[in-house]
């Protein structure tokens, strides 16, 4: 059983930075999987933010975060980090880590991710 656990959320002023981590216990070093970050703001639908796959290192980013967010895998742990820079108030949301079988082109289709974490809150004040 794979269990993703998020950490690193918090409150920051606009323009600041945060780094989230997602540790996915249950994987081995040779497994092929993708790890993604989704977020959901109050009253809005959940949306994909960034995703990365273990063997290829291929990534995918939402247009709204390109150039500001970077997702980085550590296959040895296995963990995925989301470095968030130049944060904006509209980035405020609950951030969820999800993981599923590896694909060549990682997507934000939620049905491709079997395991989900509990979420970590990110709040950006203006």
PDB file of C-alpha atoms in Angstrom:
ATOM      1  CA  UNK A   1       0.000   0.000   0.000  1.00  0.00           C
ATOM      2  CA  UNK A   2       1.404   3.345  -1.074  1.00  0.00           C
ATOM      3  CA  UNK A   3       0.758   6.250   1.244  1.00  0.00           C
ATOM      4  CA  UNK A   4       1.651   9.816   0.284  1.00  0.00           C
ATOM      5  CA  UNK A   5       2.291  12.216   3.153  1.00  0.00           C
ATOM      6  CA  UNK A   6       2.559  15.962   2.559  1.00  0.00           C
ATOM      7  CA  UNK A   7       4.534  18.499   4.570  1.00  0.00           C
ATOM      8  CA  UNK A   8       5.669  22.094   4.286  1.00  0.00           C
ATOM      9  CA  UNK A   9       2.504  24.124   4.027  1.00  0.00           C
ATOM     10  CA  UNK A  10       2.049  27.394   5.867  1.00  0.00           C
ATOM     11  CA  UNK A  11       1.376  31.100   5.588  1.00  0.00           C
ATOM     12  CA  UNK A  12       3.495  33.536   3.592  1.00  0.00           C
ATOM     13  CA  UNK A  13       3.195  37.022   2.166  1.00  0.00           C
ATOM     14  CA  UNK A  14       2.809  37.603  -1.541  1.00  0.00           C
ATOM     15  CA  UNK A  15       6.134  37.308  -3.326  1.00  0.00           C
ATOM     16  CA  UNK A  16       7.437  34.804  -0.801  1.00  0.00           C
ATOM     17  CA  UNK A  17       8.391  31.148  -1.186  1.00  0.00           C
ATOM     18  CA  UNK A  18       7.428  27.794   0.279  1.00  0.00           C
ATOM     19  CA  UNK A  19       8.618  24.259  -0.353  1.00  0.00           C
ATOM     20  CA  UNK A  20       6.224  21.351  -0.078  1.00  0.00           C
ATOM     21  CA  UNK A  21       7.311  17.744   0.168  1.00  0.00           C
ATOM     22  CA  UNK A  22       5.460  14.514  -0.529  1.00  0.00           C
ATOM     23  CA  UNK A  23       6.920  11.293   0.843  1.00  0.00           C
ATOM     24  CA  UNK A  24       5.376   8.201  -0.744  1.00  0.00           C
ATOM     25  CA  UNK A  25       6.058   5.166   1.420  1.00  0.00           C
ATOM     26  CA  UNK A  26       5.483   1.781  -0.225  1.00  0.00           C
ATOM     27  CA  UNK A  27       7.460   2.387  -3.409  1.00  0.00           C
ATOM     28  CA  UNK A  28      10.830   0.790  -4.117  1.00  0.00           C
ATOM     29  CA  UNK A  29      13.679   2.409  -6.023  1.00  0.00           C
ATOM     30  CA  UNK A  30      12.878   0.386  -9.163  1.00  0.00           C
ATOM     31  CA  UNK A  31       9.176   1.244  -9.276  1.00  0.00           C
ATOM     32  CA  UNK A  32       7.867   3.460 -12.077  1.00  0.00           C
ATOM     33  CA  UNK A  33       5.381   6.036 -10.866  1.00  0.00           C
ATOM     34  CA  UNK A  34       4.303   9.618 -11.197  1.00  0.00           C
ATOM     35  CA  UNK A  35       3.765  12.034  -8.347  1.00  0.00           C
ATOM     36  CA  UNK A  36       1.581  15.091  -8.701  1.00  0.00           C
ATOM     37  CA  UNK A  37       0.433  18.117  -6.768  1.00  0.00           C
ATOM     38  CA  UNK A  38      -3.168  19.234  -6.994  1.00  0.00           C
ATOM     39  CA  UNK A  39      -4.801  22.130  -5.182  1.00  0.00           C
ATOM     40  CA  UNK A  40      -8.285  23.174  -4.237  1.00  0.00           C
ATOM     41  CA  UNK A  41      -9.304  26.637  -3.164  1.00  0.00           C
ATOM     42  CA  UNK A  42     -12.582  27.261  -1.301  1.00  0.00           C
ATOM     43  CA  UNK A  43     -15.514  27.171  -3.702  1.00  0.00           C
ATOM     44  CA  UNK A  44     -13.384  26.024  -6.635  1.00  0.00           C
ATOM     45  CA  UNK A  45     -12.704  22.729  -8.356  1.00  0.00           C
ATOM     46  CA  UNK A  46      -9.520  20.841  -7.657  1.00  0.00           C
ATOM     47  CA  UNK A  47      -6.861  21.520 -10.268  1.00  0.00           C
ATOM     48  CA  UNK A  48      -3.515  20.019 -11.184  1.00  0.00           C
ATOM     49  CA  UNK A  49      -0.439  22.076 -10.387  1.00  0.00           C
ATOM     50  CA  UNK A  50       2.646  20.017 -11.234  1.00  0.00           C
ATOM     51  CA  UNK A  51       3.577  16.408 -11.843  1.00  0.00           C
ATOM     52  CA  UNK A  52       6.768  14.387 -12.375  1.00  0.00           C
ATOM     53  CA  UNK A  53       7.471  10.744 -13.221  1.00  0.00           C
ATOM     54  CA  UNK A  54      10.210   8.712 -11.597  1.00  0.00           C
ATOM     55  CA  UNK A  55      12.171   7.071 -14.443  1.00  0.00           C
ATOM     56  CA  UNK A  56      11.823   9.677 -17.154  1.00  0.00           C
ATOM     57  CA  UNK A  57      11.874  12.826 -15.072  1.00  0.00           C
ATOM     58  CA  UNK A  58       9.194  14.188 -17.400  1.00  0.00           C
ATOM     59  CA  UNK A  59       7.197  17.001 -15.866  1.00  0.00           C
ATOM     60  CA  UNK A  60       3.988  18.891 -16.518  1.00  0.00           C
ATOM     61  CA  UNK A  61       2.916  22.230 -15.058  1.00  0.00           C
ATOM     62  CA  UNK A  62      -0.292  24.215 -14.993  1.00  0.00           C
ATOM     63  CA  UNK A  63       0.019  27.423 -17.004  1.00  0.00           C
ATOM     64  CA  UNK A  64      -0.726  29.464 -13.894  1.00  0.00           C
ATOM     65  CA  UNK A  65       2.434  28.251 -12.126  1.00  0.00           C
ATOM     66  CA  UNK A  66       4.938  27.907 -14.966  1.00  0.00           C
ATOM     67  CA  UNK A  67       8.107  29.817 -14.221  1.00  0.00           C
ATOM     68  CA  UNK A  68       7.234  30.080 -10.513  1.00  0.00           C
ATOM     69  CA  UNK A  69       6.875  26.483  -9.302  1.00  0.00           C
ATOM     70  CA  UNK A  70       9.339  23.618  -9.747  1.00  0.00           C
ATOM     71  CA  UNK A  71       8.669  19.958  -9.003  1.00  0.00           C
ATOM     72  CA  UNK A  72      11.700  17.812  -8.238  1.00  0.00           C
ATOM     73  CA  UNK A  73      11.792  14.069  -7.559  1.00  0.00           C
ATOM     74  CA  UNK A  74      14.067  12.179  -5.207  1.00  0.00           C
ATOM     75  CA  UNK A  75      13.646   8.605  -6.403  1.00  0.00           C
ATOM     76  CA  UNK A  76      15.815   7.186  -3.629  1.00  0.00           C
ATOM     77  CA  UNK A  77      13.430   8.206  -0.861  1.00  0.00           C
ATOM     78  CA  UNK A  78      10.941   8.418  -2.796  1.00  0.00           C
ATOM     79  CA  UNK A  79       9.791  11.972  -2.396  1.00  0.00           C
ATOM     80  CA  UNK A  80       8.651  14.806  -4.627  1.00  0.00           C
ATOM     81  CA  UNK A  81       9.312  18.425  -3.726  1.00  0.00           C
ATOM     82  CA  UNK A  82       7.348  21.419  -4.942  1.00  0.00           C
ATOM     83  CA  UNK A  83       9.331  24.650  -4.734  1.00  0.00           C
ATOM     84  CA  UNK A  84       6.911  27.566  -4.936  1.00  0.00           C
ATOM     85  CA  UNK A  85       8.367  31.004  -5.602  1.00  0.00           C
ATOM     86  CA  UNK A  86       6.781  34.402  -6.259  1.00  0.00           C
ATOM     87  CA  UNK A  87       3.628  33.243  -4.509  1.00  0.00           C
ATOM     88  CA  UNK A  88       0.392  35.095  -5.163  1.00  0.00           C
ATOM     89  CA  UNK A  89      -2.810  35.327  -3.107  1.00  0.00           C
ATOM     90  CA  UNK A  90      -4.532  33.235  -5.780  1.00  0.00           C
ATOM     91  CA  UNK A  91      -2.166  30.363  -4.913  1.00  0.00           C
ATOM     92  CA  UNK A  92      -3.973  30.028  -1.583  1.00  0.00           C
ATOM     93  CA  UNK A  93      -5.453  26.531  -1.420  1.00  0.00           C
ATOM     94  CA  UNK A  94      -5.244  23.102   0.123  1.00  0.00           C
ATOM     95  CA  UNK A  95      -2.469  21.285  -1.701  1.00  0.00           C
ATOM     96  CA  UNK A  96      -2.764  17.527  -2.202  1.00  0.00           C
ATOM     97  CA  UNK A  97      -0.123  15.038  -3.262  1.00  0.00           C
ATOM     98  CA  UNK A  98      -1.205  12.129  -5.448  1.00  0.00           C
ATOM     99  CA  UNK A  99       0.664   9.247  -6.992  1.00  0.00           C
ATOM    100  CA  UNK A 100      -0.022   6.536  -9.546  1.00  0.00           C
ATOM    101  CA  UNK A 101       1.561   4.328 -12.248  1.00  0.00           C
ATOM    102  CA  UNK A 102       4.236   5.917 -14.409  1.00  0.00           C
ATOM    103  CA  UNK A 103       3.374   7.344 -17.824  1.00  0.00           C
ATOM    104  CA  UNK A 104       5.532   8.910 -20.538  1.00  0.00           C
ATOM    105  CA  UNK A 105       3.476  12.091 -20.586  1.00  0.00           C
ATOM    106  CA  UNK A 106       2.277  12.896 -17.059  1.00  0.00           C
ATOM    107  CA  UNK A 107      -1.154  14.460 -16.958  1.00  0.00           C
ATOM    108  CA  UNK A 108      -3.550  15.979 -14.451  1.00  0.00           C
ATOM    109  CA  UNK A 109      -6.240  13.350 -14.995  1.00  0.00           C
ATOM    110  CA  UNK A 110      -7.214  12.474 -11.442  1.00  0.00           C
ATOM    111  CA  UNK A 111      -8.213   8.917 -12.350  1.00  0.00           C
ATOM    112  CA  UNK A 112      -4.554   8.181 -13.176  1.00  0.00           C
ATOM    113  CA  UNK A 113      -3.592   8.688  -9.534  1.00  0.00           C
ATOM    114  CA  UNK A 114      -4.485   5.837  -7.176  1.00  0.00           C
ATOM    115  CA  UNK A 115      -3.233   7.233  -3.893  1.00  0.00           C
ATOM    116  CA  UNK A 116      -3.875  10.623  -2.339  1.00  0.00           C
ATOM    117  CA  UNK A 117      -2.544  12.408   0.705  1.00  0.00           C
ATOM    118  CA  UNK A 118      -4.527  14.326   3.304  1.00  0.00           C
ATOM    119  CA  UNK A 119      -3.424  17.723   2.089  1.00  0.00           C
ATOM    120  CA  UNK A 120      -1.461  20.676   3.432  1.00  0.00           C
ATOM    121  CA  UNK A 121      -2.730  24.258   3.567  1.00  0.00           C
ATOM    122  CA  UNK A 122      -0.936  27.081   1.776  1.00  0.00           C
ATOM    123  CA  UNK A 123      -2.083  30.629   2.525  1.00  0.00           C
ATOM    124  CA  UNK A 124      -0.657  33.651   0.711  1.00  0.00           C
ATOM    125  CA  UNK A 125      -1.572  37.080   2.040  1.00  0.00           C
ATOM    126  CA  UNK A 126      -1.412  40.297   0.046  1.00  0.00           C
TER     127      UNK A 126
END
